[in-house]
PDB file of C-alpha atoms and ligand atoms in Angstrom:
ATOM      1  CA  UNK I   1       4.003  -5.184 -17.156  1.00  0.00           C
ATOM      2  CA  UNK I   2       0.621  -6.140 -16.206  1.00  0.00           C
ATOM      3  CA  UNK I   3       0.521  -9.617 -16.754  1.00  0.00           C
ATOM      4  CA  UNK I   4      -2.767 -10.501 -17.599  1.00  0.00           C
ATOM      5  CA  UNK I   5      -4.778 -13.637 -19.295  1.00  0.00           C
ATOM      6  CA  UNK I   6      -3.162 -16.393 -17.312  1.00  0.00           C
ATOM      7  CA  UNK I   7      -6.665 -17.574 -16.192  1.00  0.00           C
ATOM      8  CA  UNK I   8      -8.139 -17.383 -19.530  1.00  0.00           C
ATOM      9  CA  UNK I   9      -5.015 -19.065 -21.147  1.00  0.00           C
ATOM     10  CA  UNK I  10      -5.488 -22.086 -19.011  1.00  0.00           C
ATOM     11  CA  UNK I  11      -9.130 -22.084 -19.364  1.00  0.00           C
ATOM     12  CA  UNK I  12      -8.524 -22.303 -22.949  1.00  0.00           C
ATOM     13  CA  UNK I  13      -6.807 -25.811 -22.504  1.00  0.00           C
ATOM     14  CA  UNK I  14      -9.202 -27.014 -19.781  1.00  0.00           C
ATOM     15  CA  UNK I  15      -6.607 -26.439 -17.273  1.00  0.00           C
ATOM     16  CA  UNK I  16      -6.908 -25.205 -13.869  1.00  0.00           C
ATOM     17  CA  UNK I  17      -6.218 -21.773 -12.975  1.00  0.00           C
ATOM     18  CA  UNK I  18      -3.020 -22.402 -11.212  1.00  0.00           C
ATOM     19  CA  UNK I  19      -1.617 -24.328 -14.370  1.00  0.00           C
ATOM     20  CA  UNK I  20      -1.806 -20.723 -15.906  1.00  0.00           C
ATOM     21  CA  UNK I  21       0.071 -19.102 -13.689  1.00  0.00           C
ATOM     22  CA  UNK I  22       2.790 -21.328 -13.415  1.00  0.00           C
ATOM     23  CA  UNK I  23       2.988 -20.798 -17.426  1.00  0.00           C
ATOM     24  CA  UNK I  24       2.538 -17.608 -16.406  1.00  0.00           C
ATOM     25  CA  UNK I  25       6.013 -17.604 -14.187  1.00  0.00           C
ATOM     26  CA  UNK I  26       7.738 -19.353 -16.688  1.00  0.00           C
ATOM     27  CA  UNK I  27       7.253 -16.933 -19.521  1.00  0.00           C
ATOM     28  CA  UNK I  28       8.397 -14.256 -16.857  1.00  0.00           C
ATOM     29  CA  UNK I  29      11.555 -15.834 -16.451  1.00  0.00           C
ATOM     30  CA  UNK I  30      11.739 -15.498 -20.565  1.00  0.00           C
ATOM     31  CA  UNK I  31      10.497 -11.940 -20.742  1.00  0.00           C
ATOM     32  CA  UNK I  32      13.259 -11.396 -17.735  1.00  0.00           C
ATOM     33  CA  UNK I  33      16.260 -12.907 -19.993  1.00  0.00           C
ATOM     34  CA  UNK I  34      14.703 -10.604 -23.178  1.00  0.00           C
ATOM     35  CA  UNK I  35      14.433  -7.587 -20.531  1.00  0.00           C
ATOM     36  CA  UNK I  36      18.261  -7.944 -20.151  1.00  0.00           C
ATOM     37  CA  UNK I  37      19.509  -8.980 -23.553  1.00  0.00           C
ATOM     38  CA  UNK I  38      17.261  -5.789 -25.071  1.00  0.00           C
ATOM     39  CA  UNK I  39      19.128  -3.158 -22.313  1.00  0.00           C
ATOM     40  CA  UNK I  40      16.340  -2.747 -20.455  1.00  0.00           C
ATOM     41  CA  UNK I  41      17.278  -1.467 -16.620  1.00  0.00           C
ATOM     42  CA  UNK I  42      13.980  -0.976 -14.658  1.00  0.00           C
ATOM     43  CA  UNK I  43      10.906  -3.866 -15.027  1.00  0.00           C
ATOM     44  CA  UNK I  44       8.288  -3.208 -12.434  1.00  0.00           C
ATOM     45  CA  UNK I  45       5.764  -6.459 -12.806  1.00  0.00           C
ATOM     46  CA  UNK I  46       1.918  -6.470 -11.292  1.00  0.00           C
ATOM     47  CA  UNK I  47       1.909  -9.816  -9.977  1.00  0.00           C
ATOM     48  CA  UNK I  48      -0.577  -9.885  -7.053  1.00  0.00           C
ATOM     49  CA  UNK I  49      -2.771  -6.804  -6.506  1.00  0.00           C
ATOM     50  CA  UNK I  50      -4.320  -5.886  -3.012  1.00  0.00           C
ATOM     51  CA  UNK I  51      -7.651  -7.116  -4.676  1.00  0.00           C
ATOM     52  CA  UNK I  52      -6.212 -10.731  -5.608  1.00  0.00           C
ATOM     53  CA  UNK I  53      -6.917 -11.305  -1.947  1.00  0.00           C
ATOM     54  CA  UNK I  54     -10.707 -11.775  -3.187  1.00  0.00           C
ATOM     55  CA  UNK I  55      -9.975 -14.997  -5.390  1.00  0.00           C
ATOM     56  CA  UNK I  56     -10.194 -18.337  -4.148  1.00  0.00           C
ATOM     57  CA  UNK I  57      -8.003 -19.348  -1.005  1.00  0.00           C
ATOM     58  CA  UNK I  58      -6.693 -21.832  -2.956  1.00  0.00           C
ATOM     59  CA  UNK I  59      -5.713 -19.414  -6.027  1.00  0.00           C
ATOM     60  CA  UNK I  60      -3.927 -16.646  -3.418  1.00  0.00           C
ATOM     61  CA  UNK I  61      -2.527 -19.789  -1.869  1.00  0.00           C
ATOM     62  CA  UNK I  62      -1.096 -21.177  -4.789  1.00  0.00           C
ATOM     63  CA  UNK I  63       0.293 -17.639  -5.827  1.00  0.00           C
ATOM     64  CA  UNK I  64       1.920 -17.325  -2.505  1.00  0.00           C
ATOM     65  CA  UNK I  65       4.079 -20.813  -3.072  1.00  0.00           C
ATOM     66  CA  UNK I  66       4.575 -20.002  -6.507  1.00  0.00           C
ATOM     67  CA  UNK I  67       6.233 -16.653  -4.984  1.00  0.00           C
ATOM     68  CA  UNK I  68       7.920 -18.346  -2.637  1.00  0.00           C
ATOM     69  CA  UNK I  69       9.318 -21.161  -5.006  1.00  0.00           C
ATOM     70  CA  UNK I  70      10.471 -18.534  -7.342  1.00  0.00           C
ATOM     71  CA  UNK I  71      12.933 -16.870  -4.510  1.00  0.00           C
ATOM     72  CA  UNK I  72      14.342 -20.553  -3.697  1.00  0.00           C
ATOM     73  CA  UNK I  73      14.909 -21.705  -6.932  1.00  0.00           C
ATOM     74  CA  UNK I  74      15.675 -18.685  -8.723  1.00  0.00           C
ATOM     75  CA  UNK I  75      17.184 -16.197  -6.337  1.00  0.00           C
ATOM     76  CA  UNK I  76      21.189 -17.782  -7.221  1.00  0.00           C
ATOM     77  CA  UNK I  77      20.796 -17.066 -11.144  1.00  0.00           C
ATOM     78  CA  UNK I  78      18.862 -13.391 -10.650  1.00  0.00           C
ATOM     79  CA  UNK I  79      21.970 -12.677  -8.238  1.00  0.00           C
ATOM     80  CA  UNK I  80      24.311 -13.704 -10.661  1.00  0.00           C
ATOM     81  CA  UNK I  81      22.948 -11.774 -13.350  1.00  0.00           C
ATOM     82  CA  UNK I  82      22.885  -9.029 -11.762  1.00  0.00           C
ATOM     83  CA  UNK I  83      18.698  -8.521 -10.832  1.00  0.00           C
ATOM     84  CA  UNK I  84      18.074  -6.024  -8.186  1.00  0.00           C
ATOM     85  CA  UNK I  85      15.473  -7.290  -6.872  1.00  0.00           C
ATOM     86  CA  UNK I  86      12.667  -4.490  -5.238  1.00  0.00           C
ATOM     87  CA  UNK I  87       9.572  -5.306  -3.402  1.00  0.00           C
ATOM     88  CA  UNK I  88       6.424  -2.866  -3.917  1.00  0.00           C
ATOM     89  CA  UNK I  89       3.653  -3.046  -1.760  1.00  0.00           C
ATOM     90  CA  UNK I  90       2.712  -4.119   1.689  1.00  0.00           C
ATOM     91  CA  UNK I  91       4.308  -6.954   3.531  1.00  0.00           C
ATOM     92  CA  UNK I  92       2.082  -7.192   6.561  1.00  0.00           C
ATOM     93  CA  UNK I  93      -0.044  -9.448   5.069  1.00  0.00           C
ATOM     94  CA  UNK I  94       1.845 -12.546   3.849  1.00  0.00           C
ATOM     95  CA  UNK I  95       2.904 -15.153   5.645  1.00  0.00           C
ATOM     96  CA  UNK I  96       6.001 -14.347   7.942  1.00  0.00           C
ATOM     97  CA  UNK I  97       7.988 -16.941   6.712  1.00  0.00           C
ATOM     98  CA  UNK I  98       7.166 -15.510   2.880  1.00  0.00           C
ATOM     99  CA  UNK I  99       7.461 -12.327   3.751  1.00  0.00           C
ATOM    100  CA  UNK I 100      10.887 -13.118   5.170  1.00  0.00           C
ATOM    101  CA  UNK I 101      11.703 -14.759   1.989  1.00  0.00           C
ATOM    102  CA  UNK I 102      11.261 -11.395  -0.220  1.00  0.00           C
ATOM    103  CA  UNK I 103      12.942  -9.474   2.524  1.00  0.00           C
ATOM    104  CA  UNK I 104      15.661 -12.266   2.176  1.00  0.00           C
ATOM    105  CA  UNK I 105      16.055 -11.610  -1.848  1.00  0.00           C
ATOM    106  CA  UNK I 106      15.820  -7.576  -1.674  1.00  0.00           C
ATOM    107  CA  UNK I 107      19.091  -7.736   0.720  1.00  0.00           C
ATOM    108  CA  UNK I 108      20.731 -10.386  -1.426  1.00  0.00           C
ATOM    109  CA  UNK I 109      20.678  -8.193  -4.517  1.00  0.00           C
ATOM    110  CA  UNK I 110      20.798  -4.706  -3.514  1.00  0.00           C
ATOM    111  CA  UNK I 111      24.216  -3.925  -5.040  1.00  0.00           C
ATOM    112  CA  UNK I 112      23.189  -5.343  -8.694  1.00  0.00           C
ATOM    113  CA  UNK I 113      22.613  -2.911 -11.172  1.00  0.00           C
ATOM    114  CA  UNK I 114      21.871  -4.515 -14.330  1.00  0.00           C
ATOM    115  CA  UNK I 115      18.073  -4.716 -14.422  1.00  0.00           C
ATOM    116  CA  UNK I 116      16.248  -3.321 -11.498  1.00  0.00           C
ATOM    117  CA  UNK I 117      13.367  -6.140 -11.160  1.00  0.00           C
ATOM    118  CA  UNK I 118      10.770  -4.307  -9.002  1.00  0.00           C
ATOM    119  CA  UNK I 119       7.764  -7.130  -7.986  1.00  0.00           C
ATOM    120  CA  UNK I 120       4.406  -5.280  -6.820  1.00  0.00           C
ATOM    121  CA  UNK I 121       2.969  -7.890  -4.447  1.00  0.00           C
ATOM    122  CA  UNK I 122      -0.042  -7.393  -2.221  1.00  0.00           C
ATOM    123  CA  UNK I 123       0.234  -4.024  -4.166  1.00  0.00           C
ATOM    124  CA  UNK I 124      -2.299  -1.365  -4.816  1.00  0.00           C
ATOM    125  CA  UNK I 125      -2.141   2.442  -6.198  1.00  0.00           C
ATOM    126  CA  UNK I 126      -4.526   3.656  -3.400  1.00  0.00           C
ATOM    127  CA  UNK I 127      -3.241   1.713  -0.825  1.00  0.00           C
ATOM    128  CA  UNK I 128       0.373   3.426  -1.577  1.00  0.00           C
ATOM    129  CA  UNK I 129      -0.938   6.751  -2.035  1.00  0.00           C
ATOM    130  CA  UNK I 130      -2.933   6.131   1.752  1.00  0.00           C
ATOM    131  CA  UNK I 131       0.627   4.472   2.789  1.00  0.00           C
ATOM    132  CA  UNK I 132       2.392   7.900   1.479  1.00  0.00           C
ATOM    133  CA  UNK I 133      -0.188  10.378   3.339  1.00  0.00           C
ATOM    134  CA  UNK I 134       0.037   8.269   6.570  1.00  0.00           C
ATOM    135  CA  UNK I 135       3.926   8.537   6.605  1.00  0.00           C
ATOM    136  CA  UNK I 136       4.088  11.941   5.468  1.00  0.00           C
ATOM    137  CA  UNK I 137       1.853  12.671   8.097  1.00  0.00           C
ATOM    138  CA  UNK I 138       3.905  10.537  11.136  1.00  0.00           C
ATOM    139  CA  UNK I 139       7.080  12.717   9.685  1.00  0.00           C
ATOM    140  CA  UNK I 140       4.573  15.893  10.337  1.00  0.00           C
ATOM    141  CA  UNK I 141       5.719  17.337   6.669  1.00  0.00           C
ATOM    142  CA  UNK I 142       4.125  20.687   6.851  1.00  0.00           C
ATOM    143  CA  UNK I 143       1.699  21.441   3.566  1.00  0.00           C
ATOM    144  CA  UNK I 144       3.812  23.884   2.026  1.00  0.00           C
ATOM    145  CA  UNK I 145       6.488  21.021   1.289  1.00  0.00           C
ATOM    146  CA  UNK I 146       4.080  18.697   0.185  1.00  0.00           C
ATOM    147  CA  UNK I 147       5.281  18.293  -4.071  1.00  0.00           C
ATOM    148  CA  UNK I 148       5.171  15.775  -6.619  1.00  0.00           C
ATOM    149  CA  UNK I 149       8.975  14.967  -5.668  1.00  0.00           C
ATOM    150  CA  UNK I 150       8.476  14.860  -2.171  1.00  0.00           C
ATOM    151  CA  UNK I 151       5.313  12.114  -3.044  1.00  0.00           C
ATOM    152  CA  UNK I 152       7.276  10.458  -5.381  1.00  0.00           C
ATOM    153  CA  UNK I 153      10.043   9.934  -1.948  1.00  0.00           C
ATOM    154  CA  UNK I 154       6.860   8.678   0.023  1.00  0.00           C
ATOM    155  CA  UNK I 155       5.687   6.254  -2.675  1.00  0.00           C
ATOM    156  CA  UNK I 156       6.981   2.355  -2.509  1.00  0.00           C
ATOM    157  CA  UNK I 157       8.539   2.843  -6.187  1.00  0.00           C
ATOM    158  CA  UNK I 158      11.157   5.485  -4.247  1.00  0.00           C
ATOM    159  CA  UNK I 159      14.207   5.905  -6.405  1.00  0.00           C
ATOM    160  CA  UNK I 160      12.472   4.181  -9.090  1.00  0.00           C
ATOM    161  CA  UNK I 161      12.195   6.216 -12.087  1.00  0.00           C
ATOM    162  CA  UNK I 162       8.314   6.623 -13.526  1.00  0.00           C
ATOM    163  CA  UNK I 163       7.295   4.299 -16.488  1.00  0.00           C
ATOM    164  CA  UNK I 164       7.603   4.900 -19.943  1.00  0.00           C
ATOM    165  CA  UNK I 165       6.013   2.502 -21.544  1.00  0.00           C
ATOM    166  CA  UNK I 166       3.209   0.301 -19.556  1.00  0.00           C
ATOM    167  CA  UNK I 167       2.680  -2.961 -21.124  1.00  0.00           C
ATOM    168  CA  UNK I 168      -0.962  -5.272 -20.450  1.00  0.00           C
ATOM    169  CA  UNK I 169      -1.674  -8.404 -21.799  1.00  0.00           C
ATOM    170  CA  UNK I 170      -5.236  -9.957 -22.813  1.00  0.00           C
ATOM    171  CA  UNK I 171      -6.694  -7.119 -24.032  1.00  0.00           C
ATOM    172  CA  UNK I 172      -8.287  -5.539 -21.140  1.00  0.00           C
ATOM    173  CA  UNK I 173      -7.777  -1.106 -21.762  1.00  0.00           C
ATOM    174  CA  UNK I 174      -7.722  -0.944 -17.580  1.00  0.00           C
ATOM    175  CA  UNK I 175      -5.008   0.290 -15.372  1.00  0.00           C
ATOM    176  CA  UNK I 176      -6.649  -1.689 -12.134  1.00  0.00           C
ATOM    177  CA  UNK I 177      -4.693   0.259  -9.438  1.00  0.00           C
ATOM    178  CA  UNK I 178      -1.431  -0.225 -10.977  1.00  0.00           C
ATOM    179  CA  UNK I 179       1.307   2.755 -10.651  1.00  0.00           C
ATOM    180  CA  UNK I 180      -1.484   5.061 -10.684  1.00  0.00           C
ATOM    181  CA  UNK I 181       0.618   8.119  -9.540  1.00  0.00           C
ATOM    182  CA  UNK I 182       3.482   7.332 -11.393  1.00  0.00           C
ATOM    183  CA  UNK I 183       1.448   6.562 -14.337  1.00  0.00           C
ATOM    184  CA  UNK I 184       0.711   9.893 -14.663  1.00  0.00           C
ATOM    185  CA  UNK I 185       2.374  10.334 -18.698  1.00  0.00           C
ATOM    186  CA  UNK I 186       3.644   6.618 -19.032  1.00  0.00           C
ATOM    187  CA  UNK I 187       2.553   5.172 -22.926  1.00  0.00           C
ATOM    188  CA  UNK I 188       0.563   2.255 -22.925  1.00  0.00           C
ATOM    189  CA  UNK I 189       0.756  -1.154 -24.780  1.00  0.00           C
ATOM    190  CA  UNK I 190      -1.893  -3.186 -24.625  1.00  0.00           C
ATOM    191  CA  UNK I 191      -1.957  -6.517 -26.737  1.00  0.00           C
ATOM    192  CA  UNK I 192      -4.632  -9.641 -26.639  1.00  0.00           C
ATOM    193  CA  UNK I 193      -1.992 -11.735 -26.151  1.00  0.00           C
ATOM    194  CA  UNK I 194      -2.284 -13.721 -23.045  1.00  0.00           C
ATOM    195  CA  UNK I 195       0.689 -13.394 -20.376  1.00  0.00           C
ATOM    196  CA  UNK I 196       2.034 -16.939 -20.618  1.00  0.00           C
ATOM    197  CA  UNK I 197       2.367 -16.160 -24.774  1.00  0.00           C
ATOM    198  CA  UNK I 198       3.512 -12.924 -24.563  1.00  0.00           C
ATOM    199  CA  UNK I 199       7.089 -13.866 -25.669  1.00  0.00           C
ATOM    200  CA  UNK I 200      10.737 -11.984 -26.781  1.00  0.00           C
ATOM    201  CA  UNK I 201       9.107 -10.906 -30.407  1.00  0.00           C
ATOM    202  CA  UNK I 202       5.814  -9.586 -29.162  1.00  0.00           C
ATOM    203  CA  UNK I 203       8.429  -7.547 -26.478  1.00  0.00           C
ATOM    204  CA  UNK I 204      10.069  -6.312 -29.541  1.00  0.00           C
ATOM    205  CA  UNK I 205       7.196  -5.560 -30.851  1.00  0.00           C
ATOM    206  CA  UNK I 206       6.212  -3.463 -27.961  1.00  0.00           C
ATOM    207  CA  UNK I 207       9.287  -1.810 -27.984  1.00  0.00           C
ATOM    208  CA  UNK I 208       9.715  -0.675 -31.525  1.00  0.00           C
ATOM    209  CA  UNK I 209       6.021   0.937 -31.564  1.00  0.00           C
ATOM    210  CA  UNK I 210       7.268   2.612 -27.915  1.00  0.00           C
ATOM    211  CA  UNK I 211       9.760   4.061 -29.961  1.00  0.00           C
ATOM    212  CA  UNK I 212       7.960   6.020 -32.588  1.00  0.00           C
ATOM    213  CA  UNK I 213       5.284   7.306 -29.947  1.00  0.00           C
ATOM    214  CA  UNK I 214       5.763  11.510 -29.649  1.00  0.00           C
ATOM    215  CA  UNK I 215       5.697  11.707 -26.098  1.00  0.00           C
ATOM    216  CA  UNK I 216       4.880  15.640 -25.257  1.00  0.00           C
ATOM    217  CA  UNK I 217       4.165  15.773 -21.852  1.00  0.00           C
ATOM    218  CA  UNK I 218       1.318  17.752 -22.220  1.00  0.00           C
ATOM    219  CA  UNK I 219       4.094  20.145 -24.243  1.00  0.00           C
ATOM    220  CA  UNK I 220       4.053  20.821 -28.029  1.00  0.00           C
ATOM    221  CA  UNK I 221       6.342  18.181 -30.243  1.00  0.00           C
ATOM    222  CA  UNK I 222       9.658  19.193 -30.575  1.00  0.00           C
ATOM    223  CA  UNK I 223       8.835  19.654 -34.221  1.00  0.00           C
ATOM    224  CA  UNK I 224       6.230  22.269 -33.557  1.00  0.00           C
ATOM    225  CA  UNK I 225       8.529  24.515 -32.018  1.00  0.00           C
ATOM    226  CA  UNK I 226      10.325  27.247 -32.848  1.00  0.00           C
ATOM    227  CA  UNK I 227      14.074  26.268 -32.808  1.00  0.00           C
ATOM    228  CA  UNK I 228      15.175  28.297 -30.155  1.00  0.00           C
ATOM    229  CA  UNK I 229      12.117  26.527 -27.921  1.00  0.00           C
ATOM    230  CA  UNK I 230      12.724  23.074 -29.277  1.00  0.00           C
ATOM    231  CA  UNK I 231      15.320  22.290 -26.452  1.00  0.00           C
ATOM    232  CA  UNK I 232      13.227  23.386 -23.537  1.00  0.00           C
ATOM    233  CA  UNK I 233      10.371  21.117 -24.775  1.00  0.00           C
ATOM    234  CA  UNK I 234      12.408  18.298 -25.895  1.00  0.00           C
ATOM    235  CA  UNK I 235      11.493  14.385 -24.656  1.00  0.00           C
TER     236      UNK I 235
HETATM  237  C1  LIG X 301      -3.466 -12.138 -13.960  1.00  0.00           C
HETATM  238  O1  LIG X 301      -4.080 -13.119 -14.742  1.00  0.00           O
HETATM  239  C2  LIG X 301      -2.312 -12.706 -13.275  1.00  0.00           C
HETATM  240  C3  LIG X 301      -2.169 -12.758 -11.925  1.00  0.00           C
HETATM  241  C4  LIG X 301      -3.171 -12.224 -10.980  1.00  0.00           C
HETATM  242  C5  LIG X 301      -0.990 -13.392 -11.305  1.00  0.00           C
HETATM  243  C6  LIG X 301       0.303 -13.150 -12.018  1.00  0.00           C
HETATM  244  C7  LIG X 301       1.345 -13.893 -11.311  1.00  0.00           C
HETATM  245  C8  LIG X 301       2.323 -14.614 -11.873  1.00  0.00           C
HETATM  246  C9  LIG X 301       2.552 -14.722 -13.324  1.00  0.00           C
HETATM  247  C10 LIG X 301       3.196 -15.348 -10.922  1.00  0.00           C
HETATM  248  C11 LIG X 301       4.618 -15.046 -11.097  1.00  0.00           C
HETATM  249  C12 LIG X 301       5.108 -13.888 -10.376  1.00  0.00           C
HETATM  250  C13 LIG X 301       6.132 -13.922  -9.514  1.00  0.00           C
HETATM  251  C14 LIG X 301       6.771 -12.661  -9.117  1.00  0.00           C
HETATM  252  C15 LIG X 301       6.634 -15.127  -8.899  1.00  0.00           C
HETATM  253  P1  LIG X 301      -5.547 -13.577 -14.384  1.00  0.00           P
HETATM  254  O2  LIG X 301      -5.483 -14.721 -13.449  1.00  0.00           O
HETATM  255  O3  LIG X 301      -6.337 -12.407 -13.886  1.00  0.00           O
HETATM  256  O4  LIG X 301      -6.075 -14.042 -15.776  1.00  0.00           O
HETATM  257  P2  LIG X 301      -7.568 -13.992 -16.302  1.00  0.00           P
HETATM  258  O5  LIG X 301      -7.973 -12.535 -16.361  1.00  0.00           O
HETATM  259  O6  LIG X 301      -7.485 -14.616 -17.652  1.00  0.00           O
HETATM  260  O7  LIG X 301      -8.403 -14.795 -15.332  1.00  0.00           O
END
């Protein structure tokens, strides 16, 4: 999910930016609750991107208590319902006491297995591809072993399957350094909705039209092939 429009959405009611994302956080609890009731077992959410660092100091402060406000209050009922809770992206940069916070919540939850909740903070594309090549590099991986799978191990979203279905709100047709390698054949859903609107139906929504796409991988659909071919290019 890129969860965009909460600026615009509280612009739209002469409310400050901050008011938006707080709407913002409280639809994501919703969406959460519909992610689980619909059978859904791997959410990855764009919450703060390596180039959110460029808004206001007050904005990237108020995101970074938000964050932190969400793990206090909220960390007992994700637990209980069994959110795994991942962290994508770089921790270096938050506050020690925040980052200690998400490490705090990714130990807490690591044996739950009913929806794996990934949260990209201070999370970029690039900046986990450079992460991947700098690590592979430290492990001196010679060339030759160098493979999608083997990239896929280096990324942050490790053990993660790719995305099927990448949903952005407010319109915008950009994939702004999101999941960029695992992106790679994911279907898109974009809807003008803003985030803090974007509610259980519209998910539905999403959903349903997800599941008439023909997803060929680049293949031929299964019903252009010959039947004996049909299996091999299934999906
Ligand atoms: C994009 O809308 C939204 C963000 C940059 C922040 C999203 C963060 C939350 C909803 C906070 C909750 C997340 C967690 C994990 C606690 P925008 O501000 O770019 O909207 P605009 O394009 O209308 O200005």
């Amino acid at each position: 999910m890129i969860m965009d429009g909460n600026g615009r959405w509280a612009a739209a009611r002469g409310l400050p930016r901050l008011a938006g994302h707080k709407a913002g956080t409280d639809n994501l609890r919703r969406v959460i609750r519909a992610c689980v009731d619909f059978g859904i077992q791997y959410l990855t959410i764009y919450a703060f991107s390596t180039e959110n660092w460029g808004r206001p100091t007050d904005e990237v402060q108020g995101l970074m208590h938000i964050l932190a406000d969400v793990i206090d209050q909220e960390l007992e009922e994700l637990n209980a319902e069994g959110v795994h809770l991942r962290h994508i992206g770089r921790l270096e940069r938050l506050d020690p006491e925040l980052a200690e916070k998400v490490k705090f919540a990714v130990e807490t939850t690591k044996n739950n297995t009913r929806l794996f909740l990934s949260i990209a903070w201070n999370y970029g594309g690039r900046d986990e591809i450079v992460c991947a090549i700098q690590r592979m590099m430290e492990d001196s991986v010679p060339p030759d072993q160098v493979n999608d799978e083997l990239v896929s191990q280096y990324m942050f979203t490790a053990g993660t399957p790719d995305p099927d279905l990448i949903i952005r709100t407010s319109g915008e047709m950009r994939i702004s350094n999101f999941l960029i390698w695992q992106a790679a054949y994911a279907e898109w859903y974009v809807t003008p909705t803003y985030w803090p609107d974007f509610d259980r139906e519209e998910l539905r929504r999403a959903l349903v039209n997800y599941g008439q796409r023909d997803r060929r991988f680049g293949r031929l659909s299964t019903a252009e092939c010959a039947p004996e071919e049909s299996e091999t290019n299934a999906g």
